[in-house]
Amino acid sequence: DSGVTQTPKHLITATGQRVTLRCSPRSGDLSVYWYQQSLDQGLQFLIQYYNGEERAKGNILERFSAQQFPDLHSELNLSSLELGDSALYFCASSVGGDWGEQFFGPGTRLTVL
Amino acid sequence: SQQGEEDPQALSIQEGENATMNCSYKTSINNLQWYRQNSGRGLVHLILIRSNEREKHSGRLRVTLDTSKKSSSLLITASRAADTASYFCATDAGTALIFGKGTTLSVSS
């Protein structure tokens, strides 16, 4: 158990819909990272937040957005969903804002029908 | 992007044998990390090697880094069935952690 929690575990929705994925980092970790894992693209970095502020941006679509709240939990919002958005979404956390060891949550499996 | 590329894509061995997987990358890095993922689950950090280090050990794991060749290798000695998983290298070039596509290791008893 990494100490990172993600909800929900599974999410099934329809094209065009909007969903919110939630992540709670390990106690004491200030950074939260979001990743998308699919069979064709592999594990893709989406976005990083550090102590409430956006720190780095990766291959995140404009339809996707994220935020980190004062209690350090984070939410990833996915809107206007397409079939191709079906994937595993992971949240990871770390103590600092650099790119050292990251602790991954169990993931949210999103299926868009 | 300077994504790491693991080789081989898949590896099947018997319990007790050693498993070696390789990672190549394209640009200068601050560190290189190896992660393990059991089917459909979250990644678990195994080891981090910094750009000024050449070799690192952790239990049955041995990692080498050759920055001149932009490559790294992960050796798992005396493999067990529980080592069956996908293994990913991840490179830090300062702006993100970039993961390769992974090596799927299957250890049979």
Coordinates of C-alpha atoms in Angstrom, one line a residue:
Chain A
D1 CA 0.0 0.0 0.0
S2 CA 1.6 3.2 -1.2
G3 CA -0.5 5.5 1.0
V4 CA -1.9 7.2 -2.1
T5 CA -5.7 6.8 -2.5
Q6 CA -7.8 7.2 -5.7
T7 CA -11.5 7.2 -6.1
P8 CA -13.4 5.7 -7.8
K9 CA -11.7 2.5 -8.8
H10 CA -13.8 2.1 -11.9
L11 CA -15.9 4.5 -13.9
I12 CA -18.1 3.7 -16.9
T13 CA -19.6 6.6 -18.8
A14 CA -20.8 7.7 -22.2
T15 CA -19.2 9.8 -24.9
G16 CA -19.7 13.5 -24.3
Q17 CA -19.9 13.2 -20.6
R18 CA -17.8 14.8 -17.8
V19 CA -16.2 12.9 -14.9
T20 CA -14.0 13.8 -11.9
L21 CA -11.3 11.6 -10.6
R22 CA -10.0 12.2 -7.0
C23 CA -6.6 11.6 -5.5
S24 CA -5.3 11.9 -1.9
P25 CA -1.5 11.9 -1.6
R26 CA 0.6 10.3 1.0
S27 CA 0.6 12.2 4.3
G28 CA 3.3 14.9 4.1
D29 CA 3.7 14.8 0.3
L30 CA 3.3 18.2 -1.4
S31 CA 3.4 17.1 -5.0
V32 CA 0.7 15.3 -7.0
Y33 CA 1.2 14.0 -10.5
W34 CA -1.5 12.6 -12.9
Y35 CA -0.7 10.0 -15.5
Q36 CA -2.8 8.3 -18.2
Q37 CA -1.9 4.7 -19.1
S38 CA -3.3 3.1 -22.3
L39 CA -2.2 0.2 -24.4
D40 CA -1.1 2.2 -27.4
Q41 CA 0.4 5.3 -25.7
G42 CA 1.9 3.7 -22.6
L43 CA 2.2 5.8 -19.4
Q44 CA 1.8 9.5 -20.3
F45 CA 2.5 12.3 -17.8
L46 CA -0.4 14.7 -17.7
I47 CA 0.2 17.4 -15.1
Q48 CA 1.9 18.1 -11.7
Y49 CA 0.7 20.2 -8.8
Y50 CA 3.0 21.3 -6.0
N51 CA 1.5 22.7 -2.8
G52 CA -1.6 23.9 -4.6
E53 CA 0.1 25.4 -7.6
E54 CA 0.5 23.9 -11.1
R55 CA 4.2 23.0 -11.5
A56 CA 4.5 21.2 -14.8
K57 CA 2.3 20.2 -17.7
G58 CA 2.7 17.2 -20.0
N59 CA 0.4 15.8 -22.6
I60 CA -2.8 17.0 -21.1
L61 CA -5.6 17.7 -23.5
E62 CA -7.5 21.0 -23.3
R63 CA -10.7 19.0 -22.4
F64 CA -8.9 17.9 -19.2
S65 CA -8.1 20.0 -16.2
A66 CA -6.9 19.5 -12.7
Q67 CA -6.5 21.3 -9.4
Q68 CA -5.0 20.7 -6.0
F69 CA -6.9 21.9 -2.9
P70 CA -5.6 23.4 0.3
D71 CA -5.7 20.0 2.0
L72 CA -3.5 18.8 -0.9
H73 CA -5.9 16.3 -2.4
S74 CA -6.3 16.7 -6.2
E75 CA -9.0 16.2 -8.7
L76 CA -8.7 15.5 -12.4
N77 CA -11.6 16.6 -14.5
L78 CA -12.2 15.1 -17.9
S79 CA -14.9 16.6 -20.1
S80 CA -16.4 16.0 -23.6
L81 CA -15.3 12.4 -23.2
E82 CA -14.3 10.4 -26.3
L83 CA -13.8 6.7 -26.8
G84 CA -10.1 7.2 -26.9
D85 CA -10.1 8.6 -23.3
S86 CA -10.7 5.1 -22.0
A87 CA -7.6 4.3 -20.0
L88 CA -6.2 3.8 -16.5
Y89 CA -5.6 7.1 -14.8
F90 CA -3.0 7.2 -12.0
C91 CA -2.2 9.7 -9.4
A92 CA 1.3 9.7 -7.8
S93 CA 2.7 11.8 -5.0
S94 CA 6.1 12.8 -3.7
V95 CA 7.5 14.9 -0.9
G96 CA 9.2 17.5 -3.1
G97 CA 8.5 19.2 -6.4
D98 CA 11.4 17.5 -8.3
W99 CA 11.3 14.3 -10.3
G100 CA 12.5 11.8 -7.7
E101 CA 10.8 8.7 -6.3
Q102 CA 7.0 8.8 -6.8
F103 CA 4.4 6.8 -5.0
F104 CA 1.5 5.7 -7.2
G105 CA -2.1 5.2 -6.3
P106 CA -4.1 2.1 -7.4
G107 CA -5.6 4.0 -10.4
T108 CA -9.0 4.7 -11.8
R109 CA -10.1 2.6 -14.8
L110 CA -12.2 4.8 -17.0
T111 CA -14.3 3.2 -19.7
V112 CA -16.1 5.5 -22.2
L113 CA -18.8 3.8 -24.2
Chain B
S1 CA 10.3 13.2 -26.6
Q2 CA 13.2 11.6 -24.8
Q3 CA 11.2 8.5 -23.8
G4 CA 13.1 5.5 -22.5
E5 CA 12.8 2.4 -24.6
E6 CA 13.0 -0.9 -22.8
D7 CA 14.4 -4.1 -24.3
P8 CA 13.2 -6.8 -24.6
Q9 CA 9.5 -6.1 -24.7
A10 CA 8.8 -9.5 -23.1
L11 CA 11.0 -12.0 -21.2
S12 CA 10.1 -15.5 -20.0
I13 CA 12.4 -17.3 -17.6
Q14 CA 12.3 -20.1 -15.0
E15 CA 12.4 -19.5 -11.2
G16 CA 15.9 -19.1 -10.0
E17 CA 17.3 -17.7 -13.2
N18 CA 18.5 -14.1 -13.6
A19 CA 16.5 -11.5 -15.6
T20 CA 18.1 -8.6 -17.4
M21 CA 16.2 -5.8 -19.0
N22 CA 17.6 -2.8 -20.7
C23 CA 16.6 0.8 -21.2
S24 CA 17.9 3.4 -23.7
Y25 CA 17.1 7.1 -23.7
K26 CA 17.8 10.1 -25.9
T27 CA 18.8 13.1 -23.9
S28 CA 20.8 14.0 -20.8
I29 CA 19.1 13.1 -17.5
N30 CA 19.3 13.9 -13.9
N31 CA 18.3 10.5 -12.8
L32 CA 16.8 7.2 -14.0
Q33 CA 14.3 5.2 -12.1
W34 CA 12.9 1.7 -12.4
Y35 CA 9.3 0.8 -11.5
R36 CA 7.4 -2.4 -11.3
Q37 CA 3.7 -2.8 -12.2
N38 CA 1.6 -5.9 -11.4
S39 CA -1.2 -6.4 -13.9
G40 CA -3.5 -3.3 -13.9
R41 CA -2.2 -2.0 -10.5
G42 CA -0.3 1.0 -9.5
L43 CA 3.5 1.3 -10.2
V44 CA 5.9 0.6 -7.4
H45 CA 9.2 2.4 -7.3
L46 CA 12.2 0.0 -7.2
I47 CA 15.4 2.0 -7.5
L48 CA 16.7 5.4 -8.5
I49 CA 20.2 6.0 -9.9
R50 CA 21.6 9.4 -10.4
S51 CA 23.5 10.6 -13.5
N52 CA 26.8 10.6 -11.6
E53 CA 26.4 7.0 -10.4
R54 CA 27.3 3.9 -12.4
E55 CA 25.9 1.1 -10.4
K56 CA 23.4 0.6 -7.5
H57 CA 22.1 -2.4 -5.6
S58 CA 19.0 -3.0 -3.7
G59 CA 18.4 -6.6 -2.5
R60 CA 18.2 -8.8 -5.5
L61 CA 18.2 -5.8 -7.9
R62 CA 21.3 -4.4 -9.6
V63 CA 21.0 -1.3 -11.8
T64 CA 23.7 0.1 -14.0
L65 CA 23.8 3.4 -15.8
D66 CA 26.0 4.3 -18.7
T67 CA 25.5 8.0 -19.6
S68 CA 27.9 7.9 -22.5
K69 CA 25.7 5.2 -24.2
K70 CA 22.5 6.7 -22.7
S71 CA 21.5 3.3 -21.4
S72 CA 20.7 1.5 -18.2
S73 CA 20.1 -2.1 -17.3
L74 CA 18.1 -3.8 -14.5
L75 CA 19.2 -7.2 -13.3
I76 CA 17.0 -9.3 -11.1
T77 CA 18.9 -12.2 -9.6
A78 CA 17.4 -15.5 -8.5
S79 CA 14.0 -14.7 -9.9
R80 CA 10.8 -15.8 -8.2
A81 CA 7.3 -16.3 -9.5
A82 CA 6.3 -13.2 -7.6
D83 CA 8.6 -11.1 -9.8
T84 CA 6.2 -11.6 -12.7
A85 CA 5.2 -8.1 -13.6
S86 CA 5.9 -5.3 -16.1
Y87 CA 9.1 -3.2 -15.5
F88 CA 9.4 0.4 -16.6
C89 CA 12.3 2.7 -16.7
A90 CA 11.6 6.4 -16.2
T91 CA 14.0 9.2 -17.0
D92 CA 14.1 12.7 -15.4
A93 CA 15.4 15.4 -17.7
G94 CA 14.1 18.1 -15.4
T95 CA 10.7 18.8 -16.9
A96 CA 8.9 15.5 -16.3
L97 CA 9.4 11.8 -15.6
I98 CA 9.1 10.0 -18.9
F99 CA 8.3 6.4 -18.9
G100 CA 9.1 3.7 -21.4
K101 CA 6.7 1.1 -22.7
G102 CA 8.0 -1.5 -20.3
T103 CA 9.3 -5.0 -20.3
T104 CA 6.9 -7.8 -19.4
L105 CA 8.6 -10.4 -17.3
S106 CA 7.1 -13.8 -16.7
V107 CA 8.7 -16.1 -14.2
S108 CA 7.5 -19.7 -14.2
S109 CA 8.0 -22.2 -11.4

